[in-house]
Short mmCIF file of C-alpha atoms in Angstrom, two decimals:
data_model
loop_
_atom_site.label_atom_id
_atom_site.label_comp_id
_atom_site.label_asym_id
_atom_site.label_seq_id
_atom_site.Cartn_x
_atom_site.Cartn_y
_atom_site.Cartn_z
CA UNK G 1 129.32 55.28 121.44
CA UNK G 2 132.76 53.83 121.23
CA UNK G 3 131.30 50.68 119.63
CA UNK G 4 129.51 52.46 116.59
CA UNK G 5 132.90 54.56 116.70
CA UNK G 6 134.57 51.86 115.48
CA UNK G 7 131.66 50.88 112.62
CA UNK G 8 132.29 54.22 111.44
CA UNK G 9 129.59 56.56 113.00
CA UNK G 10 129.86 60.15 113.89
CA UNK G 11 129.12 60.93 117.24
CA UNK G 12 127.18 63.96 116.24
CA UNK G 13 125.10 61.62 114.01
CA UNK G 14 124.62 59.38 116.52
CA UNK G 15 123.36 62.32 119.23
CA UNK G 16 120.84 63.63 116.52
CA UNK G 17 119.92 60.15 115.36
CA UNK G 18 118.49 59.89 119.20
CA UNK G 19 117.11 63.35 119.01
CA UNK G 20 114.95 62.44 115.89
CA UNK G 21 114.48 58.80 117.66
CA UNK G 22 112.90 60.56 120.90
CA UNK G 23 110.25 62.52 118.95
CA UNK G 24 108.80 59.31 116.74
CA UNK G 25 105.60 57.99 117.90
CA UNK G 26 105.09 54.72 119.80
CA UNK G 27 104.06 51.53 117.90
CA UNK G 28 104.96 53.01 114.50
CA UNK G 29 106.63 51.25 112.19
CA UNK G 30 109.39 53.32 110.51
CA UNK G 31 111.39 52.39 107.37
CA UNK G 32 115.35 51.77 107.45
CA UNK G 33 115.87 52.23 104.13
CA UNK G 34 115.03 55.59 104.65
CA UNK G 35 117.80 56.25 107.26
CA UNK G 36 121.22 56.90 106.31
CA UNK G 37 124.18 53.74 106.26
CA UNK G 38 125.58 54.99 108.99
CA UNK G 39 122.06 55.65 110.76
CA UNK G 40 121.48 51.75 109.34
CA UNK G 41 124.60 50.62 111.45
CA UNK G 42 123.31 51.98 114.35
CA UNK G 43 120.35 49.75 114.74
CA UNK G 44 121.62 46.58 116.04
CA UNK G 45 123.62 48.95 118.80
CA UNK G 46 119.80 50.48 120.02
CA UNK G 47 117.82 46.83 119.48
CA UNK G 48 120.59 45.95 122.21
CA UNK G 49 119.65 49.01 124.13
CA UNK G 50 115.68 48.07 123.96
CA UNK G 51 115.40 51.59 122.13
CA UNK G 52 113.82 49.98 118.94
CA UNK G 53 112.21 46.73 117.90
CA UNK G 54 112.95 45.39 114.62
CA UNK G 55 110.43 42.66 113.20
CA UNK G 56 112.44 39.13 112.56
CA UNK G 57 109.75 38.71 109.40
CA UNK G 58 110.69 42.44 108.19
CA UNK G 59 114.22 43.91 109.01
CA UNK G 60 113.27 46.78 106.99
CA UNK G 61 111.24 48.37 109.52
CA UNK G 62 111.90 49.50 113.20
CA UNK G 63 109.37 50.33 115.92
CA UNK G 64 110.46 52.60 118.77
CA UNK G 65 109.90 51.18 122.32
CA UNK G 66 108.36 53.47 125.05
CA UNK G 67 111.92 53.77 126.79
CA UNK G 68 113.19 55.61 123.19
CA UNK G 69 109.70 58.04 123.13
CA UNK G 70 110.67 58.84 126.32
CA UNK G 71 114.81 59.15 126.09
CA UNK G 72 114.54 63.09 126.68
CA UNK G 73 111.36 63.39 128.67
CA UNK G 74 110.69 62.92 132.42
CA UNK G 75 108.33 64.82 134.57
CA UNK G 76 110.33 68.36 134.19
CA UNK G 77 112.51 67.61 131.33
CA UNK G 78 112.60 67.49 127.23
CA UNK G 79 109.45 66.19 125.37
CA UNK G 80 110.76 66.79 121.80
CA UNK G 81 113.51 68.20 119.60
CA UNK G 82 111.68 71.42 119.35
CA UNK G 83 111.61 71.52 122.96
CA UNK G 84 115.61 70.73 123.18
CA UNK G 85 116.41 73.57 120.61
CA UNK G 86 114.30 75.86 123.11
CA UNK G 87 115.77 74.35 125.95
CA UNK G 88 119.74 75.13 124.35
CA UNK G 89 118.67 78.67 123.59
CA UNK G 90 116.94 79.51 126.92
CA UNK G 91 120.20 78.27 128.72
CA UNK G 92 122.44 80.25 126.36
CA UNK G 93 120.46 83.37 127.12
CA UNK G 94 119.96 82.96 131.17
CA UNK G 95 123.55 83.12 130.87
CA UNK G 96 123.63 86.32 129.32
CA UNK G 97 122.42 90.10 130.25
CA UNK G 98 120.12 91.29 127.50
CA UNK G 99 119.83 94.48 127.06
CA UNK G 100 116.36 94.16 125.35
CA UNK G 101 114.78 93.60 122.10
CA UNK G 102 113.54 89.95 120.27
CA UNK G 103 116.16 87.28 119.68
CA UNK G 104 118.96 87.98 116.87
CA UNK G 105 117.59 92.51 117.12
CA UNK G 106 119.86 93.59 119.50
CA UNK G 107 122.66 93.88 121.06
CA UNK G 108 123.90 92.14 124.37
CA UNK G 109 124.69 94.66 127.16
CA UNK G 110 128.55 93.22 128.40
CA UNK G 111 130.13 91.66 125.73
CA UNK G 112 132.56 90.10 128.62
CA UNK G 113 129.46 87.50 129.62
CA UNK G 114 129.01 86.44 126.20
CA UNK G 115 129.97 82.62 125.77
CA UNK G 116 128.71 82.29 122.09
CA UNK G 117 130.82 80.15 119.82
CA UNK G 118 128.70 80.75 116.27
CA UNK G 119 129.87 82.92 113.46
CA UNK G 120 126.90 83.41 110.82
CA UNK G 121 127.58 84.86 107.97
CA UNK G 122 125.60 86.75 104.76
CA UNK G 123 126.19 83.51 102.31
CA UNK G 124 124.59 81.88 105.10
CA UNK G 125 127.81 79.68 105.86
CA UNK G 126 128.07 79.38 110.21
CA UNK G 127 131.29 78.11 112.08
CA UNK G 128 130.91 77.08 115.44
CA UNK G 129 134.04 77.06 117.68
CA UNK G 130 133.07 74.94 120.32
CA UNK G 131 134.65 71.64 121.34
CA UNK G 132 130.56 70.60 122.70
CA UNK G 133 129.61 67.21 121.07
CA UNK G 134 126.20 68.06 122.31
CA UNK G 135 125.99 71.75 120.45
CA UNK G 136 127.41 70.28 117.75
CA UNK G 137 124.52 67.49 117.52
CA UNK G 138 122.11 70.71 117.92
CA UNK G 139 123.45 72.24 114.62
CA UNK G 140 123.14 69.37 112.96
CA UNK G 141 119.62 69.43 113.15
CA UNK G 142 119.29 72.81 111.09
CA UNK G 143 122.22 73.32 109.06
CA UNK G 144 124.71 70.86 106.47
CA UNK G 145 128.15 70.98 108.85
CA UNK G 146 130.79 69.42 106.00
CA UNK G 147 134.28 70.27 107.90
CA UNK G 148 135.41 69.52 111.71
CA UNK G 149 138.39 70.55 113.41
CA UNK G 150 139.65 70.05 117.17
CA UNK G 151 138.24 73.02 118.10
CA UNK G 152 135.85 73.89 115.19
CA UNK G 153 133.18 73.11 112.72
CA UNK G 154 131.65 74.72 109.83
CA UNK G 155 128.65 74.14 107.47
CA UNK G 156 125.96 76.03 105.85
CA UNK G 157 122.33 76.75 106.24
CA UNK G 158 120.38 75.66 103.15
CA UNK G 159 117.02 75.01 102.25
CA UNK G 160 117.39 71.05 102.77
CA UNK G 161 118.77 71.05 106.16
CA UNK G 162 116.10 73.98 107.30
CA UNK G 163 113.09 72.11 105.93
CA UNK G 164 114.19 68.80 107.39
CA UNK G 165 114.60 70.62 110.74
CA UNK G 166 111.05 72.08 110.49
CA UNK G 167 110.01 68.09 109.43
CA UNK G 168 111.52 67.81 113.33
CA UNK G 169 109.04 69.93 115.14
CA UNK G 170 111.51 72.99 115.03
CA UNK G 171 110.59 76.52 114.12
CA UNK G 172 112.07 79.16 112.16
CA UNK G 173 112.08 81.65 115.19
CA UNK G 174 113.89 78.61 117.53
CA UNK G 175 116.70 78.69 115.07
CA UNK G 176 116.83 82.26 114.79
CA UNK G 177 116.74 82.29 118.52
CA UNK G 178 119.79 79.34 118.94
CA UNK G 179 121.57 80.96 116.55
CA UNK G 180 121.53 84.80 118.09
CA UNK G 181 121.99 82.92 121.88
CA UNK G 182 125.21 81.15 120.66
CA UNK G 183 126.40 84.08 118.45
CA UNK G 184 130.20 84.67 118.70
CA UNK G 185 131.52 88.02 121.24
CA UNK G 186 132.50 89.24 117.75
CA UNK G 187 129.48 89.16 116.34
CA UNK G 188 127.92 91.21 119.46
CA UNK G 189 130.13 93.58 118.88
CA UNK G 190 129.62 94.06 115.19
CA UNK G 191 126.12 94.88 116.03
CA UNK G 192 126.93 97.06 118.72
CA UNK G 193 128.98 99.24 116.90
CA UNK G 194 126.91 99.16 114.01
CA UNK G 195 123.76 99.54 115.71
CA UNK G 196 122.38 96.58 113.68
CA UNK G 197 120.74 92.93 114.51
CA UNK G 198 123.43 90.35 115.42
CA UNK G 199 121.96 88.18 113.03
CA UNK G 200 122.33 89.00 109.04
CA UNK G 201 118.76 90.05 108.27
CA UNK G 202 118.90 88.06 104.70
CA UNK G 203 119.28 84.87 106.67
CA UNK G 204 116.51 85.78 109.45
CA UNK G 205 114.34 86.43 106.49
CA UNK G 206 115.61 83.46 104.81
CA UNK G 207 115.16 81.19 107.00
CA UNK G 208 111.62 82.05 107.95
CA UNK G 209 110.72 81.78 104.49
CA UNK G 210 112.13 78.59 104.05
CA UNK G 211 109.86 77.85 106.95
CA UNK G 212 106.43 79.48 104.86
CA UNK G 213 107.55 77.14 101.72
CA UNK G 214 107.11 73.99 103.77
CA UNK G 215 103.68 75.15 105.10
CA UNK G 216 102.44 76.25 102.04
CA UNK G 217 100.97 72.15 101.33
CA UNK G 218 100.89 70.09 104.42
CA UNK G 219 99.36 66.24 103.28
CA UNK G 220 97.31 64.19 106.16
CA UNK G 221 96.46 60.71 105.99
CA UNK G 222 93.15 59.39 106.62
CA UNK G 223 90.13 58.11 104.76
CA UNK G 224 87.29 59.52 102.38
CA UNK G 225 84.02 58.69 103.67
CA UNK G 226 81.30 59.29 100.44
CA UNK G 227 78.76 57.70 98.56
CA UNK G 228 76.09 58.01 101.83
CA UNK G 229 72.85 56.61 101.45
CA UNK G 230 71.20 60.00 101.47
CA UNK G 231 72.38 64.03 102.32
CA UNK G 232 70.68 63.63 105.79
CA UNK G 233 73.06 60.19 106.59
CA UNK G 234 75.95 62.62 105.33
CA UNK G 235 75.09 65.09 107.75
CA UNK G 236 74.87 63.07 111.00
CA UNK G 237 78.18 61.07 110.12
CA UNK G 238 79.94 64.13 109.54
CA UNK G 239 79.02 65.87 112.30
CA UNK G 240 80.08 62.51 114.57
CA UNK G 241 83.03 63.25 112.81
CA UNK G 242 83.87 66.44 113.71
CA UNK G 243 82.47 65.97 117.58
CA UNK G 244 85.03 63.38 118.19
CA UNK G 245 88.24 65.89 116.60
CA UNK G 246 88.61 63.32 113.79
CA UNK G 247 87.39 65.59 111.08
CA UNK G 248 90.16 67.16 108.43
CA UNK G 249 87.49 68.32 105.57
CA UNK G 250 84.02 68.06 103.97
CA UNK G 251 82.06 68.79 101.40
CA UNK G 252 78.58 69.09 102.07
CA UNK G 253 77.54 69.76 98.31
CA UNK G 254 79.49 66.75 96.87
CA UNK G 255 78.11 64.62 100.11
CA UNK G 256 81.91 63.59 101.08
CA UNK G 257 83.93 63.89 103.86
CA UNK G 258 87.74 63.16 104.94
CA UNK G 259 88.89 61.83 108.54
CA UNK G 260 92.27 61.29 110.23
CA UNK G 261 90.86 57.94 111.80
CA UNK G 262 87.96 55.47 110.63
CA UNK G 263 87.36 53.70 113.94
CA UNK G 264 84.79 55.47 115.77
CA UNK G 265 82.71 56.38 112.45
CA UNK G 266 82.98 52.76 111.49
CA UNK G 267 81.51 51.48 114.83
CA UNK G 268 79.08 54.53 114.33
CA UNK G 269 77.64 53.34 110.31
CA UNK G 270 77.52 49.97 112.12
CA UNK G 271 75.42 51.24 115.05
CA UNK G 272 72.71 52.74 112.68
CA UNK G 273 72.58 50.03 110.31
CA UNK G 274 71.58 47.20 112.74
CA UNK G 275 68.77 50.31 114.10
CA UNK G 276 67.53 50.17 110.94
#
């Protein structure tokens, strides 16, 4: 870390940078130009650590090696960044005594256990005063942090950072959830007093719909299979299809049918042409 330090990188960028890097799939090539410049500098740091291959013919791609799929995941341990947000907010609240209710509804019962650091407020601006690279790195992943002090940092949800954290694997309710775990003593006691959720209910509701935008058109890659040499070849290739899990939609009046892979159906169409 000290080395990219010096090139200018953020430590918290760097921690979420290996977050994001830990979730991407094996043996896919990724684009760089799509990273950020100090995300760019970063590369030649990880191609030293064996945590991403970049091509010699093509610099502007990267592969991730099995040790970087596999950076927060051993036999008991983190599989994905969703799993790490869930992870942060379980161990904020097995610290805690809840006094009952869902995440961000209710009260805690002491606020003299309380250890939150997070200050959300209506104009959905949070501070954090926490000193934790790591939690830091976490709130990066949901929200836009633009000022850091020694002992505190502040940003703001928006609609960017929230979709790109659902582009993660992270849910609206595990950021509701992080967020009411690391809420500040203050903001406990607000609530208590007040008899009201510790978390403003126009950014719970916010959030989650944030969330419903970005699910509202999901796109899928794959390959149209049409033009079949009769409805009863349609049929038979389809349902292949859909036996093997491969199948994403069909149209059996238009004789046409989409796939996530082509492999098996190709070996398939193969198969009953040489019958024939």
């Amino acid at each position: 870390m000290e080395t990219n330090k010096m090139a200018g990188l953020e430590a918290v960028d760097m921690l979420s940078f290996l977050f994001v890097l830990a979730s991407m799939e094996l043996g896919r090539a990724y684009d760089t130009n799509a990273l950020t410049e100090q995300r760019r500098n970063m590369l030649p740091s990880l191609v030293d650590f064996g945590l991403i291959h970049v091509p010699h013919h093509k610099r502007s791609m990267f592969f991730p090696t099995r040790l970087a799929t596999t950076l927060t995941s051993s036999g008991n341990s983190l599989r994905s960044i969703s799993e790490g947000v869930a992870a942060a907010t379980s161990a904020a609240f097995n610290g805690t005594s809840n006094a009952g209710g869902p995440p961000g509804h209710g009260p805690l019962k002491s606020s003299t256990e309380l250890k939150g650091s997070v200050v959300v407020e209506t104009n959905y601006r949070l501070y954090a005063y926490t000193q934790s690279t790591l939690q830091i790195a976490v709130l990066a992943l949901f929200s836009k942090l633009n000022m850091r002090f020694p002992d505190m940092v502040a940003g703001r949800l928006t609609r960017a950072s929230i979709r790109q954290a659902i582009q993660f694997g992270i849910t609206a309710d595990q950021i509701i959830s992080y967020l009411a775990a690391h809420a500040h003593e203050q903001m406990h006691r607000t609530a208590a007093l007040t008899n009201k959720p510790i978390l403003p209910p126009t950014v719970v509701d916010q959030i989650r719909l944030w969330q419903l935008e970005n699910e509202r058109m999901k796109t899928t890659g794959g390959f149209l299979f049409k033009d079949f040499e009769d409805q009863k070849e349609y049929l038979a290739v389809a349902q292949f299809a859909e036996e093997v899990g491969v199948l994403v939609w069909r149209n059996d009046k238009t004789g046409m049918f989409f796939a996530s892979r082509h492999e098996q159906i190709r070996d398939l169409l193969r198969n009953r042409k040489k019958a024939e």
